[in-house]
Short mmCIF file of C-alpha atoms in Angstrom, two decimals:
data_model
loop_
_atom_site.label_atom_id
_atom_site.label_comp_id
_atom_site.label_asym_id
_atom_site.label_seq_id
_atom_site.Cartn_x
_atom_site.Cartn_y
_atom_site.Cartn_z
CA UNK W 1 2.35 30.30 4.46
CA UNK W 2 1.16 26.74 4.42
CA UNK W 3 -0.08 25.86 0.81
CA UNK W 4 -3.72 24.27 1.18
CA UNK W 5 -3.49 20.39 0.40
CA UNK W 6 -6.78 18.63 -0.61
CA UNK W 7 -6.73 14.97 0.59
CA UNK W 8 -8.86 12.40 -1.27
CA UNK W 9 -9.40 8.80 -1.97
CA UNK W 10 -8.32 7.56 -5.48
CA UNK W 11 -6.91 4.66 -7.24
CA UNK W 12 -3.94 3.67 -9.22
CA UNK W 13 -5.01 1.82 -12.37
CA UNK W 14 -1.73 -0.27 -12.27
CA UNK W 15 -1.71 -1.18 -9.09
CA UNK W 16 -5.69 -2.02 -9.26
CA UNK W 17 -4.49 -4.67 -12.46
CA UNK W 18 -2.03 -6.01 -9.79
CA UNK W 19 -4.87 -6.83 -7.33
CA UNK W 20 -7.49 -7.74 -10.20
CA UNK W 21 -4.70 -10.24 -11.24
CA UNK W 22 -4.11 -11.66 -8.04
CA UNK W 23 -7.73 -12.14 -7.54
CA UNK W 24 -7.86 -14.67 -10.61
CA UNK W 25 -4.96 -16.33 -9.28
CA UNK W 26 -6.12 -17.39 -5.61
CA UNK W 27 -5.74 -14.07 -3.70
CA UNK W 28 -8.16 -14.34 -1.02
CA UNK W 29 -7.32 -11.56 1.67
CA UNK W 30 -9.93 -9.49 -0.15
CA UNK W 31 -12.63 -11.14 2.46
CA UNK W 32 -10.87 -10.08 5.81
CA UNK W 33 -12.79 -7.30 7.55
CA UNK W 34 -14.86 -7.01 5.03
CA UNK W 35 -18.66 -6.63 4.78
CA UNK W 36 -20.35 -9.26 3.40
CA UNK W 37 -21.87 -7.01 0.72
CA UNK W 38 -18.35 -6.39 -0.51
CA UNK W 39 -17.18 -9.81 -0.58
CA UNK W 40 -19.64 -10.59 -2.69
CA UNK W 41 -19.03 -7.89 -5.08
CA UNK W 42 -15.49 -8.48 -4.98
CA UNK W 43 -16.22 -12.33 -5.67
CA UNK W 44 -18.48 -11.65 -8.79
CA UNK W 45 -15.26 -10.61 -10.37
CA UNK W 46 -13.07 -13.70 -9.85
CA UNK W 47 -12.76 -15.65 -12.90
CA UNK W 48 -10.31 -18.55 -12.35
CA UNK W 49 -9.82 -19.26 -15.69
CA UNK W 50 -7.97 -15.85 -15.75
CA UNK W 51 -5.40 -17.38 -13.60
CA UNK W 52 -1.90 -16.04 -14.24
CA UNK W 53 1.06 -18.06 -13.90
CA UNK W 54 2.82 -14.71 -13.49
CA UNK W 55 0.55 -13.50 -11.04
CA UNK W 56 0.18 -16.94 -9.29
CA UNK W 57 4.10 -16.51 -8.05
CA UNK W 58 3.49 -13.26 -5.90
CA UNK W 59 2.65 -15.79 -3.32
CA UNK W 60 5.51 -16.85 -0.96
CA UNK W 61 6.17 -18.89 2.00
CA UNK W 62 8.47 -16.26 3.99
CA UNK W 63 5.76 -14.21 5.88
CA UNK W 64 3.36 -16.69 7.75
CA UNK W 65 1.02 -13.63 8.56
CA UNK W 66 0.46 -12.44 4.82
CA UNK W 67 1.94 -14.95 2.04
CA UNK W 68 1.84 -12.15 -0.57
CA UNK W 69 4.52 -10.36 1.25
CA UNK W 70 6.65 -8.98 0.02
CA UNK W 71 6.22 -9.74 -3.80
CA UNK W 72 2.76 -7.64 -4.11
CA UNK W 73 4.30 -4.73 -2.38
CA UNK W 74 7.51 -4.94 -4.82
CA UNK W 75 4.73 -5.23 -7.69
CA UNK W 76 3.36 -2.03 -6.58
CA UNK W 77 6.65 -0.16 -6.06
CA UNK W 78 7.95 -1.48 -9.43
CA UNK W 79 5.17 0.47 -11.09
CA UNK W 80 6.65 3.85 -10.07
CA UNK W 81 10.03 2.60 -12.02
CA UNK W 82 8.06 2.22 -15.54
CA UNK W 83 7.37 4.75 -18.32
CA UNK W 84 4.00 6.45 -18.70
CA UNK W 85 2.44 4.15 -20.88
CA UNK W 86 3.49 1.22 -18.51
CA UNK W 87 4.92 -0.62 -21.51
CA UNK W 88 8.72 -0.87 -20.08
CA UNK W 89 10.93 -0.14 -17.09
CA UNK W 90 12.11 3.32 -17.25
CA UNK W 91 14.77 3.01 -14.48
CA UNK W 92 15.16 -0.33 -13.64
CA UNK W 93 18.47 -0.05 -12.03
CA UNK W 94 17.27 2.58 -9.52
CA UNK W 95 14.59 0.01 -8.55
CA UNK W 96 17.26 -2.66 -7.99
CA UNK W 97 19.13 -0.55 -5.73
CA UNK W 98 15.94 0.17 -3.79
CA UNK W 99 14.88 -3.49 -3.54
CA UNK W 100 18.45 -4.79 -2.59
CA UNK W 101 18.92 -1.89 0.06
CA UNK W 102 15.57 -2.39 1.75
CA UNK W 103 16.39 -3.38 5.26
CA UNK W 104 12.75 -5.35 5.85
CA UNK W 105 13.87 -8.03 3.11
CA UNK W 106 15.44 -11.16 3.34
CA UNK W 107 17.78 -12.20 0.97
CA UNK W 108 15.86 -15.17 -0.60
CA UNK W 109 13.26 -12.96 -0.98
CA UNK W 110 15.53 -10.86 -3.78
CA UNK W 111 17.23 -13.43 -4.96
CA UNK W 112 18.18 -14.21 -8.44
CA UNK W 113 14.53 -16.15 -8.55
CA UNK W 114 13.06 -12.87 -7.79
CA UNK W 115 14.71 -10.95 -10.49
CA UNK W 116 13.92 -13.54 -13.05
CA UNK W 117 10.26 -13.23 -12.48
CA UNK W 118 10.12 -9.45 -11.88
CA UNK W 119 11.33 -8.85 -15.72
CA UNK W 120 8.26 -10.42 -17.13
CA UNK W 121 5.88 -7.78 -15.17
CA UNK W 122 5.70 -5.02 -17.92
CA UNK W 123 4.38 -7.68 -20.29
CA UNK W 124 2.03 -9.36 -17.62
CA UNK W 125 0.73 -6.00 -16.59
CA UNK W 126 -0.18 -4.94 -20.23
CA UNK W 127 -1.94 -8.01 -20.74
CA UNK W 128 -4.58 -7.20 -17.82
CA UNK W 129 -4.49 -3.42 -18.40
CA UNK W 130 -5.80 -3.97 -22.00
CA UNK W 131 -8.15 -6.64 -21.04
CA UNK W 132 -12.01 -6.20 -20.93
CA UNK W 133 -12.22 -7.90 -17.98
CA UNK W 134 -10.07 -5.39 -15.99
CA UNK W 135 -11.67 -2.43 -17.59
CA UNK W 136 -15.28 -4.01 -16.62
CA UNK W 137 -13.94 -4.36 -13.06
CA UNK W 138 -12.23 -0.93 -13.28
CA UNK W 139 -15.52 0.53 -13.72
CA UNK W 140 -17.07 -1.04 -10.90
CA UNK W 141 -13.99 0.04 -8.65
CA UNK W 142 -13.94 3.54 -9.52
CA UNK W 143 -17.59 3.99 -8.26
CA UNK W 144 -16.59 2.12 -4.90
CA UNK W 145 -13.78 4.68 -4.63
CA UNK W 146 -16.40 7.32 -4.83
CA UNK W 147 -18.44 5.52 -2.15
CA UNK W 148 -15.04 5.71 0.01
CA UNK W 149 -14.88 9.41 -0.35
CA UNK W 150 -18.58 10.13 0.65
CA UNK W 151 -18.20 7.81 3.74
CA UNK W 152 -15.06 9.14 4.88
CA UNK W 153 -15.84 12.78 4.58
CA UNK W 154 -15.00 13.68 8.08
CA UNK W 155 -12.28 11.31 8.09
CA UNK W 156 -10.21 13.25 5.33
CA UNK W 157 -10.95 16.58 7.10
CA UNK W 158 -9.47 15.28 9.93
CA UNK W 159 -6.53 13.82 8.09
CA UNK W 160 -5.85 17.14 6.22
CA UNK W 161 -5.57 18.92 9.66
CA UNK W 162 -2.96 16.48 11.00
CA UNK W 163 -0.77 17.14 7.81
CA UNK W 164 -1.38 20.66 8.26
CA UNK W 165 -0.17 20.43 11.82
CA UNK W 166 2.74 18.47 10.57
CA UNK W 167 3.88 21.17 8.13
CA UNK W 168 3.54 24.05 10.27
CA UNK W 169 4.80 22.37 13.70
CA UNK W 170 7.56 20.25 12.12
CA UNK W 171 8.56 21.59 8.66
CA UNK W 172 7.59 18.13 7.28
CA UNK W 173 8.61 18.10 3.37
CA UNK W 174 5.17 16.93 2.22
CA UNK W 175 4.12 18.29 -1.33
CA UNK W 176 1.27 15.82 -2.11
CA UNK W 177 -0.43 12.97 -0.63
CA UNK W 178 -2.55 10.12 -2.15
CA UNK W 179 -4.72 7.80 -0.55
CA UNK W 180 -4.78 5.08 -3.25
CA UNK W 181 -7.38 2.12 -2.26
CA UNK W 182 -8.27 -1.59 -3.68
CA UNK W 183 -10.99 -3.17 -2.60
CA UNK W 184 -9.22 -6.47 -3.30
CA UNK W 185 -6.09 -5.60 -1.34
CA UNK W 186 -6.17 -7.02 2.13
CA UNK W 187 -7.85 -4.43 4.44
CA UNK W 188 -4.89 -4.85 7.01
CA UNK W 189 -2.17 -4.64 4.38
CA UNK W 190 -0.51 -1.26 3.58
CA UNK W 191 1.94 -0.10 1.81
CA UNK W 192 3.49 3.47 1.30
CA UNK W 193 5.58 4.81 -1.90
CA UNK W 194 7.38 8.16 -1.92
CA UNK W 195 7.50 9.36 -5.86
CA UNK W 196 8.82 12.71 -6.47
CA UNK W 197 7.99 14.52 -3.46
CA UNK W 198 4.50 12.87 -3.16
CA UNK W 199 3.71 10.61 -0.63
CA UNK W 200 1.42 7.39 -1.60
CA UNK W 201 -0.64 5.33 1.23
CA UNK W 202 -1.44 2.24 -0.63
CA UNK W 203 -4.06 0.25 1.55
CA UNK W 204 -7.41 -1.84 1.23
CA UNK W 205 -9.20 0.69 3.25
CA UNK W 206 -8.63 3.81 4.73
CA UNK W 207 -7.04 3.19 8.03
CA UNK W 208 -3.72 3.19 10.00
CA UNK W 209 -2.33 -0.54 9.56
CA UNK W 210 -1.05 -2.62 12.37
CA UNK W 211 2.92 -3.74 11.74
CA UNK W 212 3.68 -7.44 11.99
CA UNK W 213 5.58 -8.26 15.17
CA UNK W 214 7.85 -10.65 13.07
CA UNK W 215 8.08 -13.74 15.30
CA UNK W 216 10.16 -11.18 18.32
CA UNK W 217 12.98 -10.34 15.83
CA UNK W 218 14.52 -6.94 16.58
CA UNK W 219 13.09 -5.44 13.23
CA UNK W 220 9.76 -6.57 14.60
CA UNK W 221 10.31 -4.77 17.69
CA UNK W 222 10.89 -1.83 15.93
CA UNK W 223 7.96 -2.17 13.90
CA UNK W 224 5.69 -2.68 17.10
CA UNK W 225 7.05 0.44 18.51
CA UNK W 226 7.00 2.52 15.18
CA UNK W 227 2.84 1.60 15.43
CA UNK W 228 2.74 2.20 18.78
CA UNK W 229 4.24 5.41 18.28
CA UNK W 230 1.84 6.60 15.47
CA UNK W 231 -1.15 5.72 17.12
CA UNK W 232 -0.06 7.96 20.28
CA UNK W 233 0.62 10.77 17.58
CA UNK W 234 -2.48 10.26 16.20
CA UNK W 235 -4.38 10.43 19.21
CA UNK W 236 -2.78 13.77 20.09
CA UNK W 237 -2.99 15.23 16.70
CA UNK W 238 -6.59 14.54 17.00
CA UNK W 239 -7.05 16.25 20.62
CA UNK W 240 -4.81 19.04 19.26
CA UNK W 241 -1.93 18.47 21.51
CA UNK W 242 0.66 17.91 19.32
CA UNK W 243 4.29 17.46 20.73
CA UNK W 244 6.45 20.37 20.42
CA UNK W 245 9.85 18.41 19.51
CA UNK W 246 9.60 14.78 18.41
CA UNK W 247 13.02 13.86 19.53
CA UNK W 248 11.85 14.45 23.16
CA UNK W 249 8.35 12.65 22.72
CA UNK W 250 9.80 9.61 21.06
CA UNK W 251 12.04 9.54 23.87
CA UNK W 252 9.03 9.44 26.81
CA UNK W 253 7.44 6.82 24.41
CA UNK W 254 10.61 4.63 24.82
CA UNK W 255 10.40 5.17 28.76
CA UNK W 256 6.58 3.94 28.61
CA UNK W 257 7.33 0.42 26.98
#
């Protein structure tokens, strides 16, 4: 029997605090792909006097397409390696292993400079979470999240049906899915976190993201094919014609490209 899974859009306050802080430190990707109304709403929370030296260092030069890769994503990830009150790391060694074995990171992106920087995260995060300015922003963001659920009612139903099909067809090991959005995060930037059997999709909007081609590198080609595969599968699921065997399906797609 397939367990009913209710899927809704939510936010994660610690991640919201990250992007709120990045906004104060010059993060301007929030304006891409947004309505003018939302751009103005987010801009109203921009207070340059709240700029943080720590969060300013999230901006890097290793990814031309998105200058906050990979540090913004790695800040998100480390949230799941902190204790419940976010006062300190709970399993920093496991986080370090995750970063050091990640195949999509360059060595320069996880060098000693990075580890020296990330060590200050709990202290810097707590400054933000306990600030009146952030909590005023979070009240507005919670309202925005409610609006996203209303606007995506049908999309969420479709998505829930797709997940149900994945479980029944492929025995997918999914216990819970969380769609965590931030109105500040770039609408075309998506990160994925797997935490205690829970799959968390983190983005600026509810959609399937586009992969970076990474200057024709081998990893870039794999990312491009992954995007192609996901879009093809999504189309088939929406048409209610999911493939019976994923391995054969992937091979057939490879023969097309």
